Coordinates of C-alpha atoms and ligand atoms in Angstrom, one line a residue:
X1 CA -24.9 110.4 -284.7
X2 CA -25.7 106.8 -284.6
X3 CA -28.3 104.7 -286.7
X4 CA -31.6 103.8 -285.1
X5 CA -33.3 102.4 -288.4
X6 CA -32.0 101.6 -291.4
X7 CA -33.9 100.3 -294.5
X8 CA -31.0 99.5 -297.4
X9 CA -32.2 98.7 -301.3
X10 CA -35.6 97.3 -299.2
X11 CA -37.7 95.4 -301.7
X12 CA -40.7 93.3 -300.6
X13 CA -42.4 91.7 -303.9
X14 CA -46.0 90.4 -302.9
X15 CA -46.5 88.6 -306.5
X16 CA -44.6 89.1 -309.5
X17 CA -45.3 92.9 -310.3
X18 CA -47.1 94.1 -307.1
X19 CA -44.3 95.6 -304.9
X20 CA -45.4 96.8 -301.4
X21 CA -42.0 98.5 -301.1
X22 CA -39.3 98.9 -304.1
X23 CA -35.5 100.0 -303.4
X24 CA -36.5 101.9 -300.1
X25 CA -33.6 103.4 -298.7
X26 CA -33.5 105.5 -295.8
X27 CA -32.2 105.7 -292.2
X28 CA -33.3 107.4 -289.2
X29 CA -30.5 108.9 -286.4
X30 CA -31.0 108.1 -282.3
X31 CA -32.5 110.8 -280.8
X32 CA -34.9 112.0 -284.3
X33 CA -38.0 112.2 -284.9
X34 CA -39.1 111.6 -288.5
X35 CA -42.0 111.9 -290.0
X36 CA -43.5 109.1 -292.9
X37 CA -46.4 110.3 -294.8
X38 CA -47.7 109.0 -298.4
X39 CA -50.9 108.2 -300.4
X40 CA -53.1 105.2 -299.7
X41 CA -51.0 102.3 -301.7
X42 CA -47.7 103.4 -301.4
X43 CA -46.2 101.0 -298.9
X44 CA -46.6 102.7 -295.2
X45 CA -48.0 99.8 -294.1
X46 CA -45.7 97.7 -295.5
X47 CA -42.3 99.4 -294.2
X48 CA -44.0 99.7 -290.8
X49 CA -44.7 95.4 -291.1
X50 CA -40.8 94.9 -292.3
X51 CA -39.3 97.6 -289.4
X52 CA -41.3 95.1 -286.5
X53 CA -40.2 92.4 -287.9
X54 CA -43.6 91.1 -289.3
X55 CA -42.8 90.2 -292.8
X56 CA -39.3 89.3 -294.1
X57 CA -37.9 91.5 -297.0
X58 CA -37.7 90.0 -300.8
X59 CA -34.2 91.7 -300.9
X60 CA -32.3 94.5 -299.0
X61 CA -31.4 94.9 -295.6
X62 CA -33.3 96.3 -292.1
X63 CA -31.6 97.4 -289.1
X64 CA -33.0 98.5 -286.1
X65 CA -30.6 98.9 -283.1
X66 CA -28.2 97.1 -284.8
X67 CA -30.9 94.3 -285.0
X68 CA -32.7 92.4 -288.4
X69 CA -35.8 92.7 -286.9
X70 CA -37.4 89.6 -288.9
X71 CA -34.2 87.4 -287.9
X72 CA -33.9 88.7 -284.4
X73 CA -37.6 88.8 -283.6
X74 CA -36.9 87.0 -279.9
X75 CA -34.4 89.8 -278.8
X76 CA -36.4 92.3 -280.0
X77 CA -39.1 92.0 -278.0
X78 CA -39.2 95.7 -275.8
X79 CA -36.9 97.5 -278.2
X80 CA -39.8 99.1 -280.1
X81 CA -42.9 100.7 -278.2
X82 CA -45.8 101.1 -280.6
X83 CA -48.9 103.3 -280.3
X84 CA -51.7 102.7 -282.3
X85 CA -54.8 104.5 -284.2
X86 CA -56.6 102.7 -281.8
X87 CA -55.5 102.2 -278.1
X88 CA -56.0 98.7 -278.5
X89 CA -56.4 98.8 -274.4
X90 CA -58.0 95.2 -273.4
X91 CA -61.3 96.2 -271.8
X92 CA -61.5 94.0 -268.6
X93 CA -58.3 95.3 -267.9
X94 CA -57.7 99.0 -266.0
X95 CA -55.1 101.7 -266.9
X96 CA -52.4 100.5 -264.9
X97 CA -53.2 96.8 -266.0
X98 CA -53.1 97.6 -269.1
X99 CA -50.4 100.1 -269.4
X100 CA -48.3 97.3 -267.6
X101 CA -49.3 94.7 -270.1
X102 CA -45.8 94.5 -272.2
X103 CA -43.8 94.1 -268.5
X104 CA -46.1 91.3 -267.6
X105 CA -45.0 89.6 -270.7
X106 CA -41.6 90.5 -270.8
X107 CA -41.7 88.7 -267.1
X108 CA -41.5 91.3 -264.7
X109 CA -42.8 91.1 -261.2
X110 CA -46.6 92.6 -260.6
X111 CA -45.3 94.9 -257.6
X112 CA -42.5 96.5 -260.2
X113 CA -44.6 96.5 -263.6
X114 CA -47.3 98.0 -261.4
X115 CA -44.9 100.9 -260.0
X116 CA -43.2 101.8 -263.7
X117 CA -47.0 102.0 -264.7
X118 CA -48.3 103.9 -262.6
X119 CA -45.0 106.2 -262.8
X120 CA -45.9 106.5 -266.5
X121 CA -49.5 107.1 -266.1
X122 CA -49.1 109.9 -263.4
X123 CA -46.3 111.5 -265.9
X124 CA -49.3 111.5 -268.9
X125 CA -51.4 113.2 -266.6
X126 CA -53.8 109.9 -265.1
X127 CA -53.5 110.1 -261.7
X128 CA -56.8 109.6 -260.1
X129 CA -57.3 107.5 -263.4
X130 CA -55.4 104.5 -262.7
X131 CA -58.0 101.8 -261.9
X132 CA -60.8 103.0 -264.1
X133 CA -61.8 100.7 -267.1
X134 CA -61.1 101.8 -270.7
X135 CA -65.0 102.6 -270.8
X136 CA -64.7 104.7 -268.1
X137 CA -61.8 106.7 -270.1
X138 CA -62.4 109.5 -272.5
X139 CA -60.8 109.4 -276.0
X140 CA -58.1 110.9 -275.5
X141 CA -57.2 109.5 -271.5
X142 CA -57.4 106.3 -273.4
X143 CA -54.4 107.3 -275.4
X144 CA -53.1 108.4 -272.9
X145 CA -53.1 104.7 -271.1
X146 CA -51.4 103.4 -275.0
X147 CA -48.8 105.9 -275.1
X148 CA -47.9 104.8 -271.3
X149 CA -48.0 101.4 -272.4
X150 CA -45.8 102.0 -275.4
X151 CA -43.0 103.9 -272.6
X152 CA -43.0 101.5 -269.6
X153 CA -40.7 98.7 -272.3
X154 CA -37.9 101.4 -272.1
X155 CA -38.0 101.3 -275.6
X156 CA -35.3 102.6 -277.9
X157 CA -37.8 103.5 -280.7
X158 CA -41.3 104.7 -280.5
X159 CA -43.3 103.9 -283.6
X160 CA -46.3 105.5 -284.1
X161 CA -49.0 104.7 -286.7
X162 CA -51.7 106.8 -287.4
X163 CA -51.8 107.4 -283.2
X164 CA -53.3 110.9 -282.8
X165 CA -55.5 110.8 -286.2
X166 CA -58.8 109.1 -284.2
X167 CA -58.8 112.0 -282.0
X168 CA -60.5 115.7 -282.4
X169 CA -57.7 118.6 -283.4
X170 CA -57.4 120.0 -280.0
X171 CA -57.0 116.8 -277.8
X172 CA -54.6 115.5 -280.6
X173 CA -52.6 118.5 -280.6
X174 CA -52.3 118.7 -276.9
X175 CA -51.3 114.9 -276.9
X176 CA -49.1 115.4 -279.5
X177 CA -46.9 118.1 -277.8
X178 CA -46.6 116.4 -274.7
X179 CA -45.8 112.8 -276.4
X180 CA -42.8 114.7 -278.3
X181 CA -41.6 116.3 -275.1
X182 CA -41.3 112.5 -273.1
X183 CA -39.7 111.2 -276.4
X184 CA -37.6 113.9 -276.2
X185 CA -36.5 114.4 -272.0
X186 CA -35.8 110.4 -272.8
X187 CA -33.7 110.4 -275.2
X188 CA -36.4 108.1 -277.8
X189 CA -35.8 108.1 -281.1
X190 CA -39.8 109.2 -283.2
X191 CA -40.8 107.4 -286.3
X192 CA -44.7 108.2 -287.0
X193 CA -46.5 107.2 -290.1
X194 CA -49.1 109.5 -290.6
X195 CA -51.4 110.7 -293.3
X196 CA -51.8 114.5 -291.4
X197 CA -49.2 117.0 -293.1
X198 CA -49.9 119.3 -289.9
X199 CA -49.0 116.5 -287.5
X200 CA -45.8 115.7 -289.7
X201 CA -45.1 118.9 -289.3
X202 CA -45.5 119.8 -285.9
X203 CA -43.7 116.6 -285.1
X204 CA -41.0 116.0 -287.0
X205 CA -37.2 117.4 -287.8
X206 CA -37.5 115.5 -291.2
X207 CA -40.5 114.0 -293.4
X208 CA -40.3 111.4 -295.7
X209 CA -43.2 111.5 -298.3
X210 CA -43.4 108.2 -299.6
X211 CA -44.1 107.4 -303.2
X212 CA -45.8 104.2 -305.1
X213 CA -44.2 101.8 -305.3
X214 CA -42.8 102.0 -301.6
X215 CA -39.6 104.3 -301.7
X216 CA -38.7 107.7 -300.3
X217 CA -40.1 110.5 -303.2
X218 CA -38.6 113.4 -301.1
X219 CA -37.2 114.2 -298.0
X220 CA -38.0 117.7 -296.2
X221 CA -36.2 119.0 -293.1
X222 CA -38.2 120.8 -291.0
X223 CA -36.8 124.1 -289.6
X224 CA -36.7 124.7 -285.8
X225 CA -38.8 127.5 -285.4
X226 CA -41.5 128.4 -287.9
X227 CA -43.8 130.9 -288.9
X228 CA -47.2 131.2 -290.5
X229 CA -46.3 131.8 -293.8
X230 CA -43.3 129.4 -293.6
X231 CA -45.8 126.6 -292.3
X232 CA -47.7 127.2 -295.2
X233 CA -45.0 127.0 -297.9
X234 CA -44.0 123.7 -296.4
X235 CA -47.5 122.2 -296.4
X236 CA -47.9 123.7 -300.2
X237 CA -44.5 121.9 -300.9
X238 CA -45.5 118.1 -299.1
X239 CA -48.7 118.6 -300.7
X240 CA -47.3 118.9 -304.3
X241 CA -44.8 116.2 -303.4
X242 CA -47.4 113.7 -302.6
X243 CA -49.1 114.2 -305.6
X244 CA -46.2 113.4 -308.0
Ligands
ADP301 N1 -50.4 91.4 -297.9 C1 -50.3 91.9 -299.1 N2 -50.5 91.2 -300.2 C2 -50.5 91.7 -301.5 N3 -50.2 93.0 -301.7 C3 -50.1 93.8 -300.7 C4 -50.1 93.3 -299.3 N4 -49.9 94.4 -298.5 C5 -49.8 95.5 -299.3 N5 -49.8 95.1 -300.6 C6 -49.7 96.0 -301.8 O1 -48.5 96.8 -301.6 C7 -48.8 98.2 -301.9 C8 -48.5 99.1 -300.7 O2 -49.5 98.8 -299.7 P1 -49.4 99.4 -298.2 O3 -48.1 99.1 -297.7 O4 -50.6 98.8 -297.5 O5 -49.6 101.0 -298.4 P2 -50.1 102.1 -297.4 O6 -50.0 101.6 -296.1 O7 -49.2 103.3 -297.7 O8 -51.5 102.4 -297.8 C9 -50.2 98.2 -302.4 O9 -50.1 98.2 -303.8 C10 -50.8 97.0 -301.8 O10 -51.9 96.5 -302.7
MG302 MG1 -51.5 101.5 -294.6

């Protein structure tokens, strides 16, 4: 399988001492969806900033569709779709404006980014929806209108941080499940930072539990098909792992 994401002896040293990431090493395969989870502290944030491209590594190498996303930040633009904890919709805009925000700056014609959006929209469930404001949206239909947003770009990677943890249990798991099916029927690659063992669970084939200072602890793959005892073994087992 080929390499989506991969993070090589990643170091980023804030001041002498204070590492937001130390050695990371991993790499993530086209076409999986792993999981990040970790404590507050032990450098989520900071892989997430170094995989878009926001801050530039002290040493080590990032790849991202063959792309150093700090050096290549120009061509980059549309590779990775990212949805939020918060939609961050813009409130004067309406669903389909803003799920078509990243076309309109990528330079796409209004009568195309309109159509992709509304295609996208329609497929998360918001017909009918489509001109309402954000305010007029529920929770979770405004989540709806960022995960659309993150999916018009064609993106090869969809990066999600913290997206579903703002929501109650039922809408997120609902959202959840159908999110995983469209990264899924297209072919996206999943990396979600999350701080919910059930979500890393339900929506991952591998988790990577984080430890301070910033590198992989452990690494779980997550079976197929499980059941409840199974499910709770494997939540016992990230639990203990995160607390090493
Ligand atoms: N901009 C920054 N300046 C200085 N130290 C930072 C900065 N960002 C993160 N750190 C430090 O790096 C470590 C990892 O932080 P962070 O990546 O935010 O962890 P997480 O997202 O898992 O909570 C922490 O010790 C934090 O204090
Ligand atoms: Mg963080």
């Amino acid at each position: 399988m080929e390499t989506m994401v991969r993070f090589e002896g990643v170091t980023k040293e804030f001041s002498p001492g204070n590492y937001g990431v130390l050695d990371l090493n991993f790499e993530v395969k086209k076409g999986e969806m792993v999981a990040i989870v970790g404590k507050t502290g032990c450098g989520k944030s900071t892989a997430f900033g170094l995989l878009v491209g926001l801050t530039k590594p002290t040493s080590g190498t990032i790849t991202v569709d063959g792309c150093d996303p700090f050096r290549d930040f120009d061509q980059f633009r549309g590779k990775i779709g990212i949805v939020f904890q918060n939609d961050r919709l813009l409130p004067w805009r309406t669903a389909v404006e803003n799920a078509s925000v990243g076309l309109e700056i990528m330079g796409i014609e209004e009568k195309q980014r309109r159509d992709i959006a509304l295609e996208w929209l329609q497929r998360l469930g918001l017909s009918g929806w489509e001109d309402k404001y954000p305010h007029e949206l529920s929770g979770g239909m405004r989540q709806r209108v960022a995960i659309a947003r993150a999916f018009t770009m064609d993106p090869s990677l969809i990066l999600c941080d913290e997206s579903f943890s703002a929501l109650d249990e039922l809408t997120a798991t609902r959202l959840r499940k159908e999110f995983m099916s469209l990264v899924k029927e297209n072919g996206k690659t999943g990396l979600f930072i999350t701080h919910s063992i059930n979500e890393a669970i339900e929506m991952a084939n591998r988790i990577l539990i984080f430890h301070k200072p910033g590198h992989v602890g452990r690494e779980i793959h997550v079976p197929e098909q499980l059941d409840v005892h199974e499910n709770e073994n494997l939540r016992q087992e990230i639990l203990n792992s995160l607390g090493a």
